[in-house]
């Protein structure tokens, strides 16, 4: 479960980067960074006790999009909600691990997301559109993982994973809706492009044993 906890933080960080880069001014960006800091301190520096006490909802003020960004308000609204949910899940997983006597440890990121992001175009708004589509695939695969794993877990974890997959399903739909808003039209061609790329990643061999990172190598 420690892999999943790390994934929740990465998902929150990704959403936050999108807001900071495309939708808010420096003051609002600083507010977002402060919101995430306790979680990053715990994961990367281990200088936080890990009892977050509802900090996932702890923004001291509303985040306001810059007025000159057409899609700014929608991006902020959807991504702030996503961040709140991901950080809440982060705490929930830590609580379950603690109750079950499982010690937290960091795990290096798999290649799945990295391989997708390597194919993101380098000019705007294409860069943002591609990042949002990649985010949709990552969230959709999380939803799929929970659906596949839930029937094989004990009652507590099974119910928890079902609740998580519902959130992930909404997250990938929000990413796709944002991509369509930014594009101002149909994005199916680009969605299909990343779908074909993703299939190659999943079906190729990988030294790490991960759910969607590839077929385990024989070594």
PDB file of C-alpha atoms in Angstrom:
ATOM      1  CA  UNK A   1       0.000   0.000   0.000  1.00  0.00           C
ATOM      2  CA  UNK A   2       2.977   2.333   0.371  1.00  0.00           C
ATOM      3  CA  UNK A   3       3.236   2.412  -3.443  1.00  0.00           C
ATOM      4  CA  UNK A   4      -0.321   3.684  -3.609  1.00  0.00           C
ATOM      5  CA  UNK A   5       0.341   6.363  -0.974  1.00  0.00           C
ATOM      6  CA  UNK A   6       3.237   7.708  -3.029  1.00  0.00           C
ATOM      7  CA  UNK A   7       1.031   7.646  -6.137  1.00  0.00           C
ATOM      8  CA  UNK A   8      -1.579   9.776  -4.399  1.00  0.00           C
ATOM      9  CA  UNK A   9       0.991  12.438  -3.607  1.00  0.00           C
ATOM     10  CA  UNK A  10       2.320  12.378  -7.177  1.00  0.00           C
ATOM     11  CA  UNK A  11      -1.221  12.796  -8.507  1.00  0.00           C
ATOM     12  CA  UNK A  12      -1.759  15.808  -6.232  1.00  0.00           C
ATOM     13  CA  UNK A  13       1.585  17.303  -7.288  1.00  0.00           C
ATOM     14  CA  UNK A  14       0.777  16.867 -10.982  1.00  0.00           C
ATOM     15  CA  UNK A  15      -2.566  18.630 -10.607  1.00  0.00           C
ATOM     16  CA  UNK A  16      -0.941  21.410  -8.618  1.00  0.00           C
ATOM     17  CA  UNK A  17       1.744  21.960 -11.235  1.00  0.00           C
ATOM     18  CA  UNK A  18      -0.944  22.398 -13.878  1.00  0.00           C
ATOM     19  CA  UNK A  19      -2.750  25.019 -11.799  1.00  0.00           C
ATOM     20  CA  UNK A  20       0.449  26.909 -10.991  1.00  0.00           C
ATOM     21  CA  UNK A  21       1.755  26.886 -14.564  1.00  0.00           C
ATOM     22  CA  UNK A  22      -1.420  27.731 -16.420  1.00  0.00           C
ATOM     23  CA  UNK A  23      -4.043  29.327 -14.189  1.00  0.00           C
ATOM     24  CA  UNK A  24      -2.900  31.352 -11.144  1.00  0.00           C
ATOM     25  CA  UNK A  25      -0.639  34.216 -10.098  1.00  0.00           C
ATOM     26  CA  UNK A  26       2.350  33.981  -7.728  1.00  0.00           C
ATOM     27  CA  UNK A  27       0.307  34.649  -4.593  1.00  0.00           C
ATOM     28  CA  UNK A  28      -2.119  31.836  -5.305  1.00  0.00           C
ATOM     29  CA  UNK A  29       0.743  29.567  -6.355  1.00  0.00           C
ATOM     30  CA  UNK A  30       2.422  30.147  -2.980  1.00  0.00           C
ATOM     31  CA  UNK A  31      -0.810  29.197  -1.211  1.00  0.00           C
ATOM     32  CA  UNK A  32      -0.897  25.933  -3.130  1.00  0.00           C
ATOM     33  CA  UNK A  33       2.726  25.128  -2.319  1.00  0.00           C
ATOM     34  CA  UNK A  34       2.112  25.703   1.392  1.00  0.00           C
ATOM     35  CA  UNK A  35      -0.887  23.373   1.243  1.00  0.00           C
ATOM     36  CA  UNK A  36       1.187  20.497  -0.100  1.00  0.00           C
ATOM     37  CA  UNK A  37       4.296  21.073   2.012  1.00  0.00           C
ATOM     38  CA  UNK A  38       3.433  18.859   5.035  1.00  0.00           C
ATOM     39  CA  UNK A  39       2.845  15.876   2.749  1.00  0.00           C
ATOM     40  CA  UNK A  40       6.082  16.454   0.843  1.00  0.00           C
ATOM     41  CA  UNK A  41       7.954  16.890   4.128  1.00  0.00           C
ATOM     42  CA  UNK A  42       6.683  13.502   5.258  1.00  0.00           C
ATOM     43  CA  UNK A  43       7.444  11.635   2.026  1.00  0.00           C
ATOM     44  CA  UNK A  44      10.721  13.227   0.941  1.00  0.00           C
ATOM     45  CA  UNK A  45      12.257  14.569   4.143  1.00  0.00           C
ATOM     46  CA  UNK A  46      10.540  12.511   6.848  1.00  0.00           C
ATOM     47  CA  UNK A  47      10.408  15.532   9.147  1.00  0.00           C
ATOM     48  CA  UNK A  48       6.649  15.519   9.658  1.00  0.00           C
ATOM     49  CA  UNK A  49       4.839  13.224  12.073  1.00  0.00           C
ATOM     50  CA  UNK A  50       2.317  12.015   9.483  1.00  0.00           C
ATOM     51  CA  UNK A  51      -0.842  13.005  11.365  1.00  0.00           C
ATOM     52  CA  UNK A  52      -2.391  15.469   8.932  1.00  0.00           C
ATOM     53  CA  UNK A  53      -5.687  16.049  10.758  1.00  0.00           C
ATOM     54  CA  UNK A  54      -7.759  17.149   7.792  1.00  0.00           C
ATOM     55  CA  UNK A  55      -5.021  19.196   6.140  1.00  0.00           C
ATOM     56  CA  UNK A  56      -6.247  17.945   2.748  1.00  0.00           C
ATOM     57  CA  UNK A  57      -9.009  20.552   2.982  1.00  0.00           C
ATOM     58  CA  UNK A  58      -6.776  23.134   4.583  1.00  0.00           C
ATOM     59  CA  UNK A  59      -6.564  25.959   2.045  1.00  0.00           C
ATOM     60  CA  UNK A  60      -6.836  29.212   4.000  1.00  0.00           C
ATOM     61  CA  UNK A  61      -8.514  30.989   1.078  1.00  0.00           C
ATOM     62  CA  UNK A  62     -10.101  30.257  -2.269  1.00  0.00           C
ATOM     63  CA  UNK A  63      -7.728  29.862  -5.200  1.00  0.00           C
ATOM     64  CA  UNK A  64      -8.614  32.384  -7.909  1.00  0.00           C
ATOM     65  CA  UNK A  65      -7.721  31.906 -11.559  1.00  0.00           C
ATOM     66  CA  UNK A  66      -6.091  34.677 -13.570  1.00  0.00           C
ATOM     67  CA  UNK A  67      -8.652  36.594 -15.552  1.00  0.00           C
ATOM     68  CA  UNK A  68      -6.770  36.332 -18.851  1.00  0.00           C
ATOM     69  CA  UNK A  69      -6.893  32.516 -19.009  1.00  0.00           C
ATOM     70  CA  UNK A  70      -9.999  31.271 -20.828  1.00  0.00           C
ATOM     71  CA  UNK A  71     -10.084  27.881 -19.132  1.00  0.00           C
ATOM     72  CA  UNK A  72      -8.519  29.007 -15.839  1.00  0.00           C
ATOM     73  CA  UNK A  73     -11.561  28.797 -13.580  1.00  0.00           C
ATOM     74  CA  UNK A  74     -12.482  25.313 -14.785  1.00  0.00           C
ATOM     75  CA  UNK A  75      -8.901  24.103 -14.425  1.00  0.00           C
ATOM     76  CA  UNK A  76      -8.654  25.479 -10.878  1.00  0.00           C
ATOM     77  CA  UNK A  77     -12.028  24.090  -9.778  1.00  0.00           C
ATOM     78  CA  UNK A  78     -11.431  20.569 -11.081  1.00  0.00           C
ATOM     79  CA  UNK A  79      -7.796  20.283 -10.039  1.00  0.00           C
ATOM     80  CA  UNK A  80      -8.292  21.718  -6.529  1.00  0.00           C
ATOM     81  CA  UNK A  81     -11.032  19.133  -5.936  1.00  0.00           C
ATOM     82  CA  UNK A  82      -8.743  16.406  -7.265  1.00  0.00           C
ATOM     83  CA  UNK A  83      -5.909  17.502  -4.975  1.00  0.00           C
ATOM     84  CA  UNK A  84      -8.188  17.504  -1.922  1.00  0.00           C
ATOM     85  CA  UNK A  85      -9.340  13.985  -2.673  1.00  0.00           C
ATOM     86  CA  UNK A  86      -5.857  12.653  -3.404  1.00  0.00           C
ATOM     87  CA  UNK A  87      -4.465  14.085  -0.161  1.00  0.00           C
ATOM     88  CA  UNK A  88      -7.415  12.700   1.770  1.00  0.00           C
ATOM     89  CA  UNK A  89      -6.722   9.268   0.289  1.00  0.00           C
ATOM     90  CA  UNK A  90      -3.062   9.682   1.206  1.00  0.00           C
ATOM     91  CA  UNK A  91      -4.035  10.089   4.864  1.00  0.00           C
ATOM     92  CA  UNK A  92      -6.538   7.228   4.696  1.00  0.00           C
ATOM     93  CA  UNK A  93      -3.918   4.837   3.367  1.00  0.00           C
ATOM     94  CA  UNK A  94      -1.429   5.909   6.027  1.00  0.00           C
ATOM     95  CA  UNK A  95      -4.062   5.283   8.701  1.00  0.00           C
ATOM     96  CA  UNK A  96      -4.744   1.785   7.359  1.00  0.00           C
ATOM     97  CA  UNK A  97      -1.030   1.022   7.192  1.00  0.00           C
ATOM     98  CA  UNK A  98      -0.556   2.183  10.778  1.00  0.00           C
ATOM     99  CA  UNK A  99      -3.498   0.106  12.006  1.00  0.00           C
ATOM    100  CA  UNK A 100      -2.038  -2.959  10.281  1.00  0.00           C
ATOM    101  CA  UNK A 101       1.508  -2.397  11.465  1.00  0.00           C
ATOM    102  CA  UNK A 102       2.881  -1.654   7.994  1.00  0.00           C
ATOM    103  CA  UNK A 103       5.820   0.745   7.992  1.00  0.00           C
ATOM    104  CA  UNK A 104       5.864   3.465   5.344  1.00  0.00           C
ATOM    105  CA  UNK A 105       8.762   3.460   2.854  1.00  0.00           C
ATOM    106  CA  UNK A 106       9.298   5.252  -0.435  1.00  0.00           C
ATOM    107  CA  UNK A 107       9.238   3.366  -3.722  1.00  0.00           C
ATOM    108  CA  UNK A 108      10.712   4.750  -6.915  1.00  0.00           C
ATOM    109  CA  UNK A 109       8.242   5.702  -9.604  1.00  0.00           C
ATOM    110  CA  UNK A 110       7.594   3.203 -12.368  1.00  0.00           C
ATOM    111  CA  UNK A 111       8.143   3.947 -16.029  1.00  0.00           C
ATOM    112  CA  UNK A 112       4.472   4.081 -17.061  1.00  0.00           C
ATOM    113  CA  UNK A 113       3.831   7.808 -16.568  1.00  0.00           C
ATOM    114  CA  UNK A 114       7.339   8.772 -17.670  1.00  0.00           C
ATOM    115  CA  UNK A 115       6.933   6.971 -20.993  1.00  0.00           C
ATOM    116  CA  UNK A 116       3.609   8.673 -21.644  1.00  0.00           C
ATOM    117  CA  UNK A 117       4.947  12.124 -20.783  1.00  0.00           C
ATOM    118  CA  UNK A 118       7.900  11.734 -23.163  1.00  0.00           C
ATOM    119  CA  UNK A 119       5.440  11.989 -26.046  1.00  0.00           C
ATOM    120  CA  UNK A 120       3.850  15.258 -24.918  1.00  0.00           C
ATOM    121  CA  UNK A 121       4.167  17.927 -27.583  1.00  0.00           C
ATOM    122  CA  UNK A 122       6.350  20.942 -26.834  1.00  0.00           C
ATOM    123  CA  UNK A 123       4.204  23.859 -28.039  1.00  0.00           C
ATOM    124  CA  UNK A 124       1.134  25.343 -26.403  1.00  0.00           C
ATOM    125  CA  UNK A 125      -1.738  24.687 -26.148  1.00  0.00           C
ATOM    126  CA  UNK A 126      -0.780  21.219 -27.423  1.00  0.00           C
ATOM    127  CA  UNK A 127       1.482  20.648 -24.401  1.00  0.00           C
ATOM    128  CA  UNK A 128      -1.347  21.218 -21.949  1.00  0.00           C
ATOM    129  CA  UNK A 129      -3.812  19.162 -23.982  1.00  0.00           C
ATOM    130  CA  UNK A 130      -1.413  16.209 -24.052  1.00  0.00           C
ATOM    131  CA  UNK A 131      -0.646  16.496 -20.324  1.00  0.00           C
ATOM    132  CA  UNK A 132      -4.348  16.423 -19.544  1.00  0.00           C
ATOM    133  CA  UNK A 133      -4.888  13.373 -21.759  1.00  0.00           C
ATOM    134  CA  UNK A 134      -1.970  11.601 -20.056  1.00  0.00           C
ATOM    135  CA  UNK A 135      -3.506  12.493 -16.694  1.00  0.00           C
ATOM    136  CA  UNK A 136      -6.781  10.953 -17.834  1.00  0.00           C
ATOM    137  CA  UNK A 137      -5.088   7.683 -18.781  1.00  0.00           C
ATOM    138  CA  UNK A 138      -3.188   7.511 -15.492  1.00  0.00           C
ATOM    139  CA  UNK A 139      -6.359   8.083 -13.461  1.00  0.00           C
ATOM    140  CA  UNK A 140      -8.360   5.626 -15.585  1.00  0.00           C
ATOM    141  CA  UNK A 141      -5.736   2.928 -15.035  1.00  0.00           C
ATOM    142  CA  UNK A 142      -5.864   3.586 -11.293  1.00  0.00           C
ATOM    143  CA  UNK A 143      -9.612   3.060 -11.461  1.00  0.00           C
ATOM    144  CA  UNK A 144      -9.038  -0.205 -13.336  1.00  0.00           C
ATOM    145  CA  UNK A 145      -6.480  -1.408 -10.780  1.00  0.00           C
ATOM    146  CA  UNK A 146      -8.863  -0.878  -7.878  1.00  0.00           C
ATOM    147  CA  UNK A 147     -11.674  -2.667  -9.726  1.00  0.00           C
ATOM    148  CA  UNK A 148      -9.429  -5.669 -10.416  1.00  0.00           C
ATOM    149  CA  UNK A 149      -7.962  -5.855  -6.917  1.00  0.00           C
ATOM    150  CA  UNK A 150     -11.026  -5.141  -4.761  1.00  0.00           C
ATOM    151  CA  UNK A 151     -12.658  -8.613  -5.108  1.00  0.00           C
ATOM    152  CA  UNK A 152      -9.483 -10.285  -3.813  1.00  0.00           C
ATOM    153  CA  UNK A 153      -9.068  -8.210  -0.630  1.00  0.00           C
ATOM    154  CA  UNK A 154     -10.504  -8.439   2.856  1.00  0.00           C
ATOM    155  CA  UNK A 155     -13.786  -6.637   3.526  1.00  0.00           C
ATOM    156  CA  UNK A 156     -12.247  -3.404   4.855  1.00  0.00           C
ATOM    157  CA  UNK A 157      -9.783  -2.975   2.003  1.00  0.00           C
ATOM    158  CA  UNK A 158     -12.299  -4.070  -0.624  1.00  0.00           C
ATOM    159  CA  UNK A 159     -14.781  -1.368   0.422  1.00  0.00           C
ATOM    160  CA  UNK A 160     -11.985   1.191   0.558  1.00  0.00           C
ATOM    161  CA  UNK A 161     -10.738   0.331  -2.932  1.00  0.00           C
ATOM    162  CA  UNK A 162     -14.270   0.558  -4.336  1.00  0.00           C
ATOM    163  CA  UNK A 163     -14.586   4.044  -2.851  1.00  0.00           C
ATOM    164  CA  UNK A 164     -11.247   4.973  -4.424  1.00  0.00           C
ATOM    165  CA  UNK A 165     -12.156   3.744  -7.886  1.00  0.00           C
ATOM    166  CA  UNK A 166     -15.222   5.989  -7.883  1.00  0.00           C
ATOM    167  CA  UNK A 167     -13.005   9.008  -7.273  1.00  0.00           C
ATOM    168  CA  UNK A 168     -10.506   7.939  -9.928  1.00  0.00           C
ATOM    169  CA  UNK A 169     -13.320   7.515 -12.454  1.00  0.00           C
ATOM    170  CA  UNK A 170     -14.409  11.110 -11.926  1.00  0.00           C
ATOM    171  CA  UNK A 171     -10.800  12.316 -12.064  1.00  0.00           C
ATOM    172  CA  UNK A 172     -10.118  10.860 -15.516  1.00  0.00           C
ATOM    173  CA  UNK A 173     -13.385  12.290 -16.810  1.00  0.00           C
ATOM    174  CA  UNK A 174     -12.422  15.714 -15.469  1.00  0.00           C
ATOM    175  CA  UNK A 175      -9.035  15.504 -17.194  1.00  0.00           C
ATOM    176  CA  UNK A 176     -10.676  14.652 -20.523  1.00  0.00           C
ATOM    177  CA  UNK A 177     -13.259  17.424 -20.141  1.00  0.00           C
ATOM    178  CA  UNK A 178     -10.467  19.926 -19.479  1.00  0.00           C
ATOM    179  CA  UNK A 179      -8.511  18.707 -22.507  1.00  0.00           C
ATOM    180  CA  UNK A 180     -11.567  19.260 -24.701  1.00  0.00           C
ATOM    181  CA  UNK A 181     -12.087  22.734 -23.236  1.00  0.00           C
ATOM    182  CA  UNK A 182      -8.484  23.741 -23.906  1.00  0.00           C
ATOM    183  CA  UNK A 183      -8.546  22.242 -27.409  1.00  0.00           C
ATOM    184  CA  UNK A 184     -11.860  23.851 -28.212  1.00  0.00           C
ATOM    185  CA  UNK A 185     -13.000  20.741 -30.043  1.00  0.00           C
ATOM    186  CA  UNK A 186     -12.581  17.036 -30.648  1.00  0.00           C
ATOM    187  CA  UNK A 187      -9.503  15.393 -29.076  1.00  0.00           C
ATOM    188  CA  UNK A 188     -10.231  11.790 -30.077  1.00  0.00           C
ATOM    189  CA  UNK A 189      -7.260  11.557 -32.443  1.00  0.00           C
ATOM    190  CA  UNK A 190      -4.819  12.497 -29.692  1.00  0.00           C
ATOM    191  CA  UNK A 191      -6.594  10.263 -27.154  1.00  0.00           C
ATOM    192  CA  UNK A 192      -6.208   7.347 -29.567  1.00  0.00           C
ATOM    193  CA  UNK A 193      -2.531   8.189 -30.085  1.00  0.00           C
ATOM    194  CA  UNK A 194      -1.797   7.929 -26.378  1.00  0.00           C
ATOM    195  CA  UNK A 195      -3.974   4.825 -26.141  1.00  0.00           C
ATOM    196  CA  UNK A 196      -1.787   3.057 -28.692  1.00  0.00           C
ATOM    197  CA  UNK A 197       1.371   4.244 -26.949  1.00  0.00           C
ATOM    198  CA  UNK A 198       0.036   3.079 -23.602  1.00  0.00           C
ATOM    199  CA  UNK A 199      -0.756  -0.382 -24.986  1.00  0.00           C
ATOM    200  CA  UNK A 200       2.864  -0.762 -26.087  1.00  0.00           C
ATOM    201  CA  UNK A 201       4.117   0.267 -22.631  1.00  0.00           C
ATOM    202  CA  UNK A 202       1.834  -2.193 -20.850  1.00  0.00           C
ATOM    203  CA  UNK A 203       2.673  -5.094 -23.142  1.00  0.00           C
ATOM    204  CA  UNK A 204       6.457  -4.625 -23.270  1.00  0.00           C
ATOM    205  CA  UNK A 205       8.831  -6.097 -20.687  1.00  0.00           C
ATOM    206  CA  UNK A 206       9.840  -4.263 -17.517  1.00  0.00           C
ATOM    207  CA  UNK A 207      12.336  -5.022 -14.760  1.00  0.00           C
ATOM    208  CA  UNK A 208       9.880  -3.759 -12.126  1.00  0.00           C
ATOM    209  CA  UNK A 209       6.751  -5.699 -11.224  1.00  0.00           C
ATOM    210  CA  UNK A 210       3.980  -3.093 -11.474  1.00  0.00           C
ATOM    211  CA  UNK A 211       0.350  -3.454 -12.439  1.00  0.00           C
ATOM    212  CA  UNK A 212       0.540  -1.414 -15.647  1.00  0.00           C
ATOM    213  CA  UNK A 213       4.233  -0.824 -16.236  1.00  0.00           C
ATOM    214  CA  UNK A 214       4.791  -3.850 -18.459  1.00  0.00           C
ATOM    215  CA  UNK A 215       5.257  -7.597 -18.548  1.00  0.00           C
ATOM    216  CA  UNK A 216       7.790  -8.673 -15.859  1.00  0.00           C
ATOM    217  CA  UNK A 217      11.141  -9.632 -17.353  1.00  0.00           C
ATOM    218  CA  UNK A 218      12.451 -13.145 -16.734  1.00  0.00           C
ATOM    219  CA  UNK A 219      15.421 -11.858 -14.716  1.00  0.00           C
TER     220      UNK A 219
END
